[in-house]
Amino acid sequence: MSGPDIAHLGHVDVEPVAGADYGSVLAWLERHGRVREHSAEAASRTAQQKREPLVLALNRLGAIDDDDLRDAFCAITGLHPSRLVIDPELLANADAQSVSLKFLEANRAVLLAVSDACVEVGAVDPLNPRLVPGLRFALQRDVKLCVIRARDERRARSDRLAESEEWGSAVDEEDSTSMRQALEFDRDAPVARRVSKWLGEAVEMRASDVHIEPRSNQLEVRYRVDGVLNTMAREPIESATAVIARIKVLADLDLGERRVDQDGRATIVVGGRKVDIRVSVVPSVHGEAAVLRILDRGEVRLDFEALGFSKPQRDLLDDAINWPHGLFLVTGPTGSGKTTTLYAALERMRGQGKKILTVEDPVEFHFDHVTQVQVAAKAGVGFASSIRSFLRQDPDVIFVGEIRDAETAKAAVQAALTGHLVLASVHTIDATKALPRLLDMGVEPFQLSACFRGVLAQRLVRRLCPECRAARPASAHEAQLTGGAAGERIWIAGEGCPSCDANGYRGRLTIAESFRSDERIAAAIRDGEGYEALARDALGLNLVDDGLAKVRLGLTTLDEVERAMSS
C-alpha cells in the first residue's frame, strides 16, 4: 500500500462520540459568537438544494468560517483536527486503494494516510452517516477520522483535477464548446473550477489583486501579494476566451462586448467567509485582460495601530475624527493605503451617533453605520455633485474618496467651511505638497486657510515576517542611515517559512508624516507665501525618518523603505 505510515500519529479517534449531532455543532458556534449575520431563508433553501445540514449550508454561504466549523466539529465530536499535509500522490491514487474518488468528493473527505491495518481520513463533516461505513466496506480496514477545513478539501480536489486531462481537453475544443462550459453555473465545470481555484489561492495568500493577461502565446495569471506581482500560472492561450467569459459571468458583464472596457463586482465565498471582488476587463492586442481586486474585509484590521502608524500620527488621527468641522487630508501615490486609513477613521467613529456620508469610486468596504454613495458618471453622480447634495442631508462627517479636480476641491472646502468635518484623499508625493495641490486647483487661499486642519502622507512597506526574520551586521553605510554603529545588528528578510508563504515578508505597514495647521500656517496660506517651509518645520518625523525608525525596530528593511520612497 502507498502513502505514509500512520502509526506515529498518536491517538486518533475512530468515530465521533455518541450523541454528537448537527444541532449541537450549530449551538456551539452560536454560543461562541462564530455565526455571522445571514438570511435564514437563504440558508434553509441552500440546505435543501444541496441536501446537507444547515450548519454546512451556512459555511457554504459565508456565515461560518472554515476554521470555526472545524473547531465546532472537534469540540462536539471529540475528534482531532488534521495535522497532516495532504499527500497528492495518495489522493491521485485513491482509486487504486479500492475507494472511489467520486465517493470521497461526494462526502467531502480526503485520504490522508494508509497502512495495512487502517486508513486515516480527513472529513469536513465527520457526522456524515455514510462516510465511515462506505470506507470500511470499500477498504476492508479500520477507519480513523479527523476533521479538516472545507477549503483544504476543496484545494485537494482542485489540485487533483488541475493535473487531469479535463482542463486541457476543455481548452482544446472548439470555441463554442469551451464558451458553453465557461457559462455553466456548475462550479465543477473545468473553466469555472480553474477560475475558482485562482481566486481561492489568491485570497488565502492575502493577494490584493489577480491579473489575468493574454500574451502572444499563453495566458498569464499573476497575484499581487504585499504590493509585489508574482506569476502563479501560465495556461494555453486557447483558454483565454473561456476564462474571461467565466469572469464576466461572475461579475454580470456583457459577454458580447469585447471592444470596450467593462467594470463589475462579484461576491465569492472563500474559507467560509464572503469576499467581494471588483472586476475590470479591458481589450488588449492579444485579447481581453482582466484584473480582479480582492476586497477581503477579514484580512484588514481597520485600526490605526494595526496599520503601523507611529504615535504622532495615531494622535493626529485620533484628534481628527473628533474635530467638529474642518478639512483633513490623507495623501500619497496610488496604492499607498490612503483609503484604508480613512476607512479606519470611519470605523473608529462607530457608535458615536454621527451622521456619516461618503462618496467613493469605488466603494471598497461596506459599513453598516455609514451611508455610502458610489460614483456613477453615466448617471450624473460625481464627487462634487454628491458633496453638494450631502449638505442637504444634515451630515456630521463627509468622506470624499478622492479630490481629483477643481470642482470637487471647491465643493469639499465649502462643506468644511459650513460646519462639517470633511475627510478626503488627494494624490501628492508628501504632506507639504497637499496645500499647493488644492491651491493649484483653484481653491481660494482665504477659504483654505479657514478650514484646513491637518494632513497625513503615507507609503506602504512590506512587514518582515516575525517568525523567520534574520539579522546580520550593518555595513558602515547602513549604520549611518539607521543611526547605529557599523557592525551592529540590522534586520533583513529571512529565507521564508510557512507563516509567510516562504517569501520573508507577511503583510504591510505604513510609514507616514503629518502636520497640523496652526495660526502661522493659516496666515501663510492666506498670504500666499511661506506655508511649505512652515509645514516642513511642523512635520517632526518625515517619511524617511519614520521608515528608518521601523527598520531599527525590525519591522521592515532598508530596501523596503527605499523602494517605497522611489514610488
Coordinates of C-alpha atoms in Angstrom, one line a residue:
M1 CA 0.0 0.0 0.0
S2 CA 1.2 3.5 -0.8
G3 CA 1.0 6.5 1.5
P4 CA 2.7 7.5 4.7
D5 CA 2.6 5.2 7.7
I6 CA 0.2 6.4 10.4
A7 CA 1.5 4.5 13.4
H8 CA 3.3 7.7 14.6
L9 CA 0.2 9.9 14.6
G10 CA -0.7 9.1 18.1
H11 CA -4.3 8.8 19.3
V12 CA -6.9 9.5 16.6
D13 CA -10.5 8.7 17.5
V14 CA -12.2 6.2 15.2
E15 CA -15.7 7.7 15.3
P16 CA -17.5 10.8 16.8
V17 CA -18.6 10.4 20.4
A18 CA -22.1 9.2 21.0
G19 CA -24.8 11.8 21.0
A20 CA -23.0 14.3 18.8
D21 CA -25.3 15.9 16.2
Y22 CA -25.5 18.9 13.9
G23 CA -27.8 20.8 16.2
S24 CA -25.1 20.6 18.9
V25 CA -22.5 21.9 16.4
L26 CA -24.6 24.9 15.4
A27 CA -25.4 25.6 19.1
W28 CA -21.7 25.6 19.9
L29 CA -21.0 28.0 17.1
E30 CA -23.8 30.4 18.2
R31 CA -22.7 30.2 21.9
H32 CA -19.2 31.2 21.0
G33 CA -20.3 34.0 18.6
R34 CA -18.9 32.3 15.5
V35 CA -22.0 32.7 13.2
R36 CA -22.2 35.9 11.2
E37 CA -25.5 37.6 10.2
H38 CA -27.2 35.8 7.5
S39 CA -30.6 35.2 5.8
A40 CA -32.3 32.3 7.5
E41 CA -34.4 31.7 4.4
A42 CA -31.4 31.6 2.1
A43 CA -29.6 29.2 4.4
S44 CA -32.6 26.9 4.6
R45 CA -33.1 26.9 0.8
T46 CA -29.4 26.1 0.3
A47 CA -29.5 23.3 2.8
Q48 CA -32.5 21.8 0.9
Q49 CA -31.0 22.2 -2.5
K50 CA -27.6 20.7 -1.5
R51 CA -29.2 18.1 0.7
E52 CA -26.9 19.0 3.5
P53 CA -27.2 20.0 7.2
L54 CA -27.9 23.7 7.9
V55 CA -24.5 24.2 9.5
L56 CA -22.8 23.2 6.3
A57 CA -25.1 25.4 4.3
L58 CA -24.2 28.4 6.5
N59 CA -20.5 27.6 5.8
R60 CA -21.2 27.5 2.1
L61 CA -22.9 30.9 2.2
G62 CA -20.1 32.6 4.2
A63 CA -21.8 32.8 7.5
I64 CA -19.4 30.4 9.3
D65 CA -15.7 30.4 8.8
D66 CA -13.9 27.2 7.8
D67 CA -11.7 27.3 10.9
D68 CA -14.7 27.8 13.2
L69 CA -16.6 25.0 11.6
R70 CA -13.7 22.6 12.1
D71 CA -13.3 23.8 15.7
A72 CA -17.0 23.2 16.4
F73 CA -17.0 19.7 14.9
C74 CA -13.9 18.8 17.0
A75 CA -15.4 20.2 20.2
I76 CA -18.7 18.3 19.7
T77 CA -17.4 15.0 18.3
G78 CA -14.2 14.7 20.3
L79 CA -12.2 14.1 17.1
H80 CA -8.9 15.8 16.4
P81 CA -8.1 18.3 13.7
S82 CA -5.9 17.2 10.9
R83 CA -2.2 17.8 11.5
L84 CA -1.1 16.4 8.1
V85 CA -0.2 17.9 4.8
I86 CA -2.3 16.2 2.2
D87 CA -0.3 13.7 0.1
P88 CA -1.2 14.5 -3.6
E89 CA 0.1 11.1 -4.8
L90 CA -2.1 9.3 -2.3
L91 CA -5.0 11.5 -3.3
A92 CA -4.5 10.9 -7.0
N93 CA -4.2 7.1 -6.5
A94 CA -7.2 6.8 -4.3
D95 CA -8.9 4.6 -6.8
A96 CA -6.0 2.2 -6.5
Q97 CA -6.8 1.9 -2.8
S98 CA -10.3 0.5 -3.8
V99 CA -12.2 3.6 -2.8
S100 CA -13.9 5.7 -5.4
L101 CA -12.7 9.3 -5.8
K102 CA -16.3 10.3 -6.6
F103 CA -17.3 8.8 -3.2
L104 CA -14.7 10.8 -1.4
E105 CA -15.6 14.0 -3.2
A106 CA -19.4 13.5 -2.7
N107 CA -18.7 13.0 1.0
R108 CA -16.1 15.9 1.3
A109 CA -13.4 13.6 2.5
V110 CA -9.7 13.1 1.7
L111 CA -7.4 10.1 2.2
L112 CA -4.5 11.2 4.5
A113 CA -2.6 8.0 5.2
V114 CA -2.9 4.3 4.6
S115 CA -1.4 1.2 6.2
D116 CA -2.2 -2.5 6.1
A117 CA -4.3 -2.2 9.2
C118 CA -6.1 1.1 8.9
V119 CA -6.7 4.2 6.9
E120 CA -6.8 7.8 8.2
V121 CA -9.4 10.0 6.5
G122 CA -9.9 13.8 6.9
A123 CA -13.5 14.8 6.8
V124 CA -15.2 18.2 6.5
D125 CA -18.3 16.6 8.0
P126 CA -17.4 13.8 10.5
L127 CA -21.0 13.3 11.4
N128 CA -21.9 12.2 7.8
P129 CA -23.5 8.8 8.4
R130 CA -22.5 7.4 5.0
L131 CA -18.7 8.1 5.2
V132 CA -17.2 5.6 7.7
P133 CA -19.4 2.6 6.7
G134 CA -18.7 3.2 3.0
L135 CA -15.0 3.4 3.6
R136 CA -14.9 0.3 5.7
F137 CA -16.8 -1.7 3.1
A138 CA -14.5 -0.5 0.3
L139 CA -11.2 -0.7 2.0
Q140 CA -11.8 -3.6 4.4
R141 CA -9.8 -1.8 7.1
D142 CA -10.3 0.2 10.2
V143 CA -11.1 3.8 9.5
K144 CA -9.8 6.6 11.7
L145 CA -11.4 10.0 11.3
C146 CA -10.0 13.5 11.8
V147 CA -11.6 16.9 10.9
I148 CA -10.2 19.0 8.1
R149 CA -11.2 22.5 6.9
A150 CA -13.6 22.8 4.0
R151 CA -11.0 24.8 2.0
D152 CA -8.4 22.1 2.5
E153 CA -10.7 19.5 0.9
R154 CA -11.5 21.9 -2.0
R155 CA -7.8 22.6 -2.5
A156 CA -7.0 18.8 -2.6
R157 CA -9.8 18.2 -5.1
S158 CA -8.7 21.2 -7.3
D159 CA -5.1 20.1 -7.2
R160 CA -6.0 16.7 -8.5
L161 CA -8.3 18.0 -11.1
A162 CA -5.8 20.6 -12.2
E163 CA -3.5 17.8 -13.2
S164 CA -6.1 15.8 -15.0
E165 CA -6.7 15.9 -18.8
E166 CA -10.1 17.5 -18.3
W167 CA -8.8 21.1 -18.3
G168 CA -6.5 20.5 -21.3
S169 CA -9.3 18.9 -23.3
A170 CA -11.7 21.7 -22.5
V171 CA -9.5 24.4 -23.9
D172 CA -8.5 22.4 -27.0
E173 CA -12.1 22.0 -28.0
E174 CA -13.9 24.4 -30.3
D175 CA -14.5 27.9 -29.0
S176 CA -18.3 27.4 -28.8
T177 CA -17.8 24.3 -26.6
S178 CA -15.3 25.9 -24.2
M179 CA -17.5 29.0 -24.0
R180 CA -20.5 26.9 -23.1
Q181 CA -18.5 25.3 -20.3
A182 CA -17.4 28.8 -19.1
L183 CA -21.0 29.9 -18.9
E184 CA -22.2 26.9 -17.0
F185 CA -23.2 27.7 -13.4
D186 CA -22.0 24.3 -12.4
R187 CA -18.9 25.0 -10.3
D188 CA -17.4 21.7 -11.3
A189 CA -17.2 22.7 -15.0
P190 CA -13.5 22.8 -15.9
V191 CA -13.2 26.6 -16.6
A192 CA -15.3 27.6 -13.6
R193 CA -13.2 25.3 -11.3
R194 CA -9.9 26.8 -12.6
V195 CA -11.1 30.4 -12.0
S196 CA -12.4 29.5 -8.6
K197 CA -9.0 27.9 -7.8
W198 CA -7.1 31.0 -8.7
L199 CA -9.4 33.2 -6.6
G200 CA -9.3 30.9 -3.6
E201 CA -5.5 30.7 -3.7
A202 CA -5.2 34.5 -4.1
V203 CA -7.4 35.1 -1.0
E204 CA -5.5 32.6 1.1
M205 CA -2.2 34.2 0.0
R206 CA -3.6 37.6 1.1
A207 CA -3.3 38.9 -2.5
S208 CA -4.9 42.3 -3.3
D209 CA -5.3 41.6 -7.0
V210 CA -5.4 38.8 -9.6
H211 CA -4.1 39.8 -13.0
I212 CA -5.3 37.6 -15.9
E213 CA -3.3 38.6 -19.0
P214 CA -3.2 37.1 -22.5
R215 CA 0.2 37.2 -24.1
S216 CA 1.2 36.2 -27.6
N217 CA 1.4 32.5 -26.8
Q218 CA 0.0 32.0 -23.3
L219 CA -2.4 33.2 -20.7
E220 CA -0.5 34.5 -17.7
V221 CA -2.0 34.7 -14.2
R222 CA -0.3 36.8 -11.6
Y223 CA -1.2 37.6 -7.9
R224 CA -0.2 40.9 -6.2
V225 CA 0.9 40.0 -2.7
D226 CA 2.1 42.8 -0.4
G227 CA 2.4 45.1 -3.3
V228 CA 4.6 42.7 -5.4
L229 CA 3.3 40.9 -8.6
N230 CA 4.2 37.2 -8.9
T231 CA 3.4 34.9 -11.8
M232 CA 1.4 31.9 -10.4
A233 CA 0.2 30.1 -13.5
R234 CA 0.7 30.0 -17.3
E235 CA -2.1 28.5 -19.3
P236 CA -2.6 27.7 -23.0
I237 CA -3.6 30.9 -24.9
E238 CA -6.6 28.9 -26.2
S239 CA -8.1 29.1 -22.7
A240 CA -8.2 32.9 -22.6
T241 CA -11.7 33.3 -24.2
A242 CA -13.4 30.9 -21.9
V243 CA -11.6 32.2 -18.8
I244 CA -12.6 35.8 -19.5
A245 CA -16.2 34.7 -20.3
R246 CA -16.4 33.0 -16.9
I247 CA -15.1 36.1 -15.1
K248 CA -17.8 38.2 -17.0
V249 CA -20.4 35.7 -15.8
L250 CA -19.3 36.2 -12.2
A251 CA -19.3 40.0 -12.5
D252 CA -22.5 40.2 -14.6
L253 CA -20.8 41.9 -17.5
D254 CA -21.7 42.0 -21.2
L255 CA -20.5 38.8 -22.8
G256 CA -20.9 40.0 -26.3
E257 CA -18.9 43.2 -25.9
R258 CA -15.1 42.7 -26.4
R259 CA -14.1 46.1 -27.7
V260 CA -14.5 48.4 -24.7
D261 CA -13.5 48.2 -21.1
Q262 CA -16.1 47.0 -18.5
D263 CA -16.3 47.1 -14.7
G264 CA -18.3 44.9 -12.4
R265 CA -18.5 43.3 -9.0
A266 CA -18.9 39.8 -7.6
T267 CA -19.1 38.1 -4.2
I268 CA -17.5 34.7 -3.6
V269 CA -17.1 32.6 -0.5
V270 CA -13.6 31.5 0.4
G271 CA -12.8 29.7 3.7
G272 CA -16.4 30.1 4.8
R273 CA -16.4 33.9 4.6
K274 CA -17.7 36.3 1.9
V275 CA -15.2 38.1 -0.2
D276 CA -16.0 41.0 -2.6
I277 CA -14.3 41.0 -5.9
R278 CA -14.1 44.2 -8.1
V279 CA -13.6 43.2 -11.8
S280 CA -12.1 45.3 -14.6
V281 CA -11.9 43.9 -18.1
V282 CA -10.1 45.8 -20.9
P283 CA -9.3 44.9 -24.5
S284 CA -5.6 44.3 -25.4
V285 CA -3.8 43.4 -28.6
H286 CA -3.9 39.7 -27.6
G287 CA -7.4 39.6 -26.3
E288 CA -9.3 40.8 -23.2
A289 CA -7.3 41.1 -20.0
A290 CA -8.9 41.2 -16.5
V291 CA -7.9 42.4 -13.1
L292 CA -9.8 41.2 -10.1
R293 CA -9.3 43.4 -7.0
I294 CA -9.9 41.3 -3.8
L295 CA -11.7 43.3 -1.1
D296 CA -11.3 41.0 1.9
R297 CA -12.5 42.8 5.0
G298 CA -11.5 39.8 7.1
E299 CA -7.8 40.4 6.2
V300 CA -7.7 44.1 7.1
R301 CA -7.8 45.4 10.6
L302 CA -9.2 48.9 10.4
D303 CA -7.2 50.1 13.4
F304 CA -4.5 52.8 13.4
E305 CA -2.1 50.9 15.5
A306 CA -2.6 47.6 13.5
L307 CA -1.9 49.6 10.3
G308 CA 1.5 50.5 11.6
F309 CA 1.2 54.2 12.4
S310 CA 3.7 55.7 14.8
K311 CA 2.4 57.5 17.9
P312 CA 2.5 61.1 16.5
Q313 CA 0.3 60.0 13.5
R314 CA -2.0 58.0 15.7
D315 CA -2.5 61.0 18.0
L316 CA -3.3 63.2 15.0
L317 CA -5.8 60.7 13.5
D318 CA -7.5 60.3 16.9
D319 CA -7.9 64.1 17.2
A320 CA -9.0 64.4 13.6
I321 CA -12.0 62.2 14.0
N322 CA -13.2 64.2 16.9
W323 CA -12.9 67.7 15.3
P324 CA -16.4 69.2 14.9
H325 CA -15.6 70.7 11.5
G326 CA -12.7 71.4 9.1
L327 CA -10.8 69.7 6.3
F328 CA -8.4 66.8 7.0
L329 CA -6.4 65.3 4.1
V330 CA -4.7 61.9 3.6
T331 CA -2.2 61.9 0.7
G332 CA 0.1 59.7 -1.1
P333 CA 0.5 58.0 -4.5
T334 CA -1.8 55.3 -5.9
G335 CA -1.7 52.1 -3.8
S336 CA -0.3 53.8 -0.6
G337 CA -3.2 52.8 1.6
K338 CA -5.0 56.2 1.8
T339 CA -8.5 54.7 1.6
T340 CA -7.7 52.1 4.2
T341 CA -6.5 54.8 6.6
L342 CA -9.7 56.8 6.1
Y343 CA -11.8 53.7 6.5
A344 CA -10.1 53.1 9.8
A345 CA -11.2 56.6 10.8
L346 CA -14.8 55.7 9.9
E347 CA -14.6 52.5 11.9
R348 CA -13.3 54.5 14.9
M349 CA -16.4 56.7 14.6
R350 CA -18.7 53.7 15.0
G351 CA -21.1 54.2 17.9
Q352 CA -20.6 57.9 18.2
G353 CA -24.0 58.8 16.9
K354 CA -22.7 60.8 13.9
K355 CA -24.3 61.1 10.5
I356 CA -21.6 60.0 8.1
L357 CA -21.9 60.2 4.3
T358 CA -19.3 59.0 1.8
V359 CA -18.8 59.4 -1.9
E360 CA -16.4 56.9 -3.4
D361 CA -15.1 55.4 -6.6
P362 CA -15.4 52.6 -6.0
V363 CA -16.9 51.7 -2.6
E364 CA -14.4 49.1 -1.4
F365 CA -15.8 48.1 2.0
H366 CA -19.3 48.5 3.4
F367 CA -20.1 49.9 6.8
D368 CA -23.5 49.5 8.5
H369 CA -23.2 52.8 10.3
V370 CA -22.3 54.9 7.2
T371 CA -24.3 56.0 4.1
Q372 CA -22.1 55.3 1.1
V373 CA -22.6 56.6 -2.4
Q374 CA -20.9 55.1 -5.5
V375 CA -19.8 57.5 -8.2
A376 CA -21.7 56.8 -11.5
A377 CA -20.6 59.2 -14.2
K378 CA -23.2 58.0 -16.7
A379 CA -26.0 58.6 -14.2
G380 CA -24.6 62.1 -13.3
V381 CA -23.4 61.0 -9.8
G382 CA -20.0 62.6 -9.3
F383 CA -17.8 63.6 -6.4
A384 CA -18.7 67.3 -6.5
S385 CA -22.5 66.8 -7.1
S386 CA -22.7 64.3 -4.3
I387 CA -20.9 66.6 -1.8
R388 CA -23.4 69.4 -2.6
S389 CA -26.4 67.0 -2.2
F390 CA -24.9 65.8 1.1
L391 CA -25.2 69.3 2.6
R392 CA -29.0 68.8 2.5
Q393 CA -28.7 65.5 4.4
D394 CA -27.7 67.1 7.8
P395 CA -24.3 65.3 7.9
D396 CA -21.7 65.5 10.7
V397 CA -18.9 63.9 8.6
I398 CA -18.4 63.8 4.8
F399 CA -15.8 61.4 3.4
V400 CA -14.6 62.2 -0.1
G401 CA -12.9 59.2 -1.8
E402 CA -10.6 61.4 -3.9
I403 CA -10.2 65.1 -4.7
R404 CA -9.4 64.8 -8.4
D405 CA -10.5 68.2 -9.9
A406 CA -11.2 71.8 -9.1
E407 CA -14.9 71.3 -8.8
T408 CA -14.5 68.6 -6.2
A409 CA -11.9 70.6 -4.3
K410 CA -14.1 73.6 -4.1
A411 CA -17.1 71.6 -3.0
A412 CA -15.1 69.9 -0.3
V413 CA -13.8 73.2 1.1
Q414 CA -17.2 74.7 1.0
A415 CA -18.6 71.8 3.0
A416 CA -15.8 72.2 5.6
L417 CA -16.5 75.9 5.8
T418 CA -20.2 75.3 6.6
G419 CA -19.6 73.4 9.8
H420 CA -18.9 69.8 8.6
L421 CA -15.9 67.6 9.1
V422 CA -14.6 66.6 5.7
L423 CA -12.1 63.7 5.4
A424 CA -10.6 63.4 1.9
S425 CA -7.7 61.8 0.0
V426 CA -5.6 63.6 -2.6
H427 CA -2.6 62.5 -4.7
T428 CA 0.6 64.2 -3.8
I429 CA 4.1 62.9 -3.1
D430 CA 4.3 64.2 0.5
A431 CA 2.4 66.1 3.2
T432 CA 3.8 69.5 2.3
K433 CA 2.5 69.3 -1.3
A434 CA -1.1 68.9 -0.3
L435 CA -1.8 72.6 0.2
P436 CA -0.2 73.7 -3.1
R437 CA -2.2 71.0 -4.8
L438 CA -5.5 72.4 -3.7
L439 CA -4.5 76.0 -4.4
D440 CA -3.4 74.9 -7.9
M441 CA -6.9 73.5 -8.3
G442 CA -8.3 77.0 -7.8
V443 CA -9.3 76.9 -4.1
E444 CA -9.3 80.4 -2.7
P445 CA -6.4 80.9 -0.2
F446 CA -8.6 82.6 2.4
Q447 CA -11.1 79.7 2.3
L448 CA -8.4 77.0 2.6
S449 CA -6.7 78.9 5.5
A450 CA -10.1 79.0 7.3
C451 CA -11.0 75.3 7.0
F452 CA -7.7 73.3 6.7
R453 CA -6.9 71.4 9.9
G454 CA -4.2 68.9 9.0
V455 CA -2.7 66.4 6.6
L456 CA -1.1 62.9 6.7
A457 CA 1.1 61.5 3.9
Q458 CA 1.9 57.8 3.8
R459 CA 3.5 54.9 1.9
L460 CA 3.3 51.2 2.4
V461 CA 6.3 48.9 3.1
R462 CA 6.3 45.1 3.4
R463 CA 6.4 43.9 7.0
L464 CA 9.1 41.4 7.9
C465 CA 7.8 38.0 8.9
P466 CA 8.3 37.8 12.7
E467 CA 8.7 34.1 12.5
C468 CA 11.7 33.9 10.2
R469 CA 13.3 37.4 10.0
A470 CA 17.0 37.3 10.3
A471 CA 19.8 39.7 11.4
R472 CA 23.3 40.5 10.2
P473 CA 26.0 43.1 11.0
A474 CA 25.2 46.5 9.4
S475 CA 27.6 48.0 6.9
A476 CA 29.0 51.5 7.5
H477 CA 26.5 53.0 5.1
E478 CA 23.6 51.1 6.7
A479 CA 24.7 52.2 10.1
Q480 CA 24.9 55.8 9.0
L481 CA 21.4 55.6 7.7
T482 CA 19.9 54.0 10.7
G483 CA 21.9 56.0 13.3
G484 CA 23.7 53.0 14.7
A485 CA 27.3 51.8 14.6
A486 CA 29.0 49.7 11.9
G487 CA 28.7 46.0 12.8
E488 CA 25.5 46.5 14.9
R489 CA 22.7 44.1 14.1
I490 CA 20.3 45.1 11.3
W491 CA 17.2 43.1 10.4
I492 CA 16.7 41.6 7.0
A493 CA 14.2 39.2 5.4
G494 CA 14.7 35.5 6.3
E495 CA 14.6 32.5 4.0
G496 CA 10.9 32.2 4.4
C497 CA 8.6 29.9 6.4
P498 CA 5.0 28.5 6.2
S499 CA 3.8 31.6 8.0
C500 CA 4.8 34.0 5.2
D501 CA 4.5 31.6 2.2
A502 CA 8.3 31.3 2.1
N503 CA 8.9 34.9 1.0
G504 CA 10.2 36.5 4.2
Y505 CA 7.5 39.1 4.4
R506 CA 4.0 39.0 5.8
G507 CA 1.6 41.9 5.3
R508 CA 2.4 45.6 5.0
L509 CA 2.6 48.6 7.3
T510 CA 2.6 52.3 6.9
I511 CA 5.4 54.8 7.0
A512 CA 4.0 58.3 7.4
E513 CA 4.5 62.0 8.1
S514 CA 1.9 64.6 9.2
F515 CA 1.3 68.1 10.5
R516 CA -1.5 70.2 12.0
S517 CA -2.5 73.6 10.9
D518 CA -1.9 76.5 13.3
E519 CA -2.2 80.2 13.3
R520 CA 1.1 80.7 11.5
I521 CA 0.4 78.2 8.8
A522 CA -3.2 79.6 8.3
A523 CA -1.8 83.1 7.9
A524 CA 0.9 81.9 5.4
I525 CA -1.8 80.2 3.3
R526 CA -3.9 83.3 3.4
D527 CA -1.0 85.5 2.4
G528 CA 0.1 83.0 -0.3
E529 CA 3.8 82.5 0.8
G530 CA 5.9 80.6 3.2
Y531 CA 3.4 77.8 4.0
E532 CA 5.5 75.0 2.6
A533 CA 8.5 75.9 4.8
L534 CA 6.3 76.1 7.9
A535 CA 4.7 72.8 7.0
R536 CA 8.2 71.2 6.8
D537 CA 9.1 72.6 10.2
A538 CA 5.9 71.2 11.7
L539 CA 6.4 67.7 10.3
G540 CA 8.6 66.3 13.1
L541 CA 9.5 62.8 11.6
N542 CA 9.3 62.8 7.8
L543 CA 8.5 59.7 5.7
V544 CA 12.1 58.6 5.6
D545 CA 12.7 59.1 9.3
D546 CA 9.6 57.1 10.2
G547 CA 10.7 54.3 7.8
L548 CA 14.2 54.2 9.4
A549 CA 12.7 54.1 12.9
K550 CA 10.7 51.0 11.8
V551 CA 13.8 49.4 10.3
R552 CA 15.5 49.8 13.7
L553 CA 12.5 48.1 15.3
G554 CA 12.9 45.2 13.0
L555 CA 9.5 45.8 11.3
T556 CA 10.8 46.3 7.8
T557 CA 14.0 46.7 5.9
L558 CA 16.1 49.5 4.3
D559 CA 15.4 48.1 0.9
E560 CA 11.6 48.4 1.5
V561 CA 11.9 52.0 2.7
E562 CA 14.0 52.8 -0.4
R563 CA 11.5 51.1 -2.7
A564 CA 8.6 52.9 -1.1
M565 CA 10.2 56.3 -1.3
S566 CA 11.1 55.8 -5.0
S567 CA 7.4 55.3 -5.9

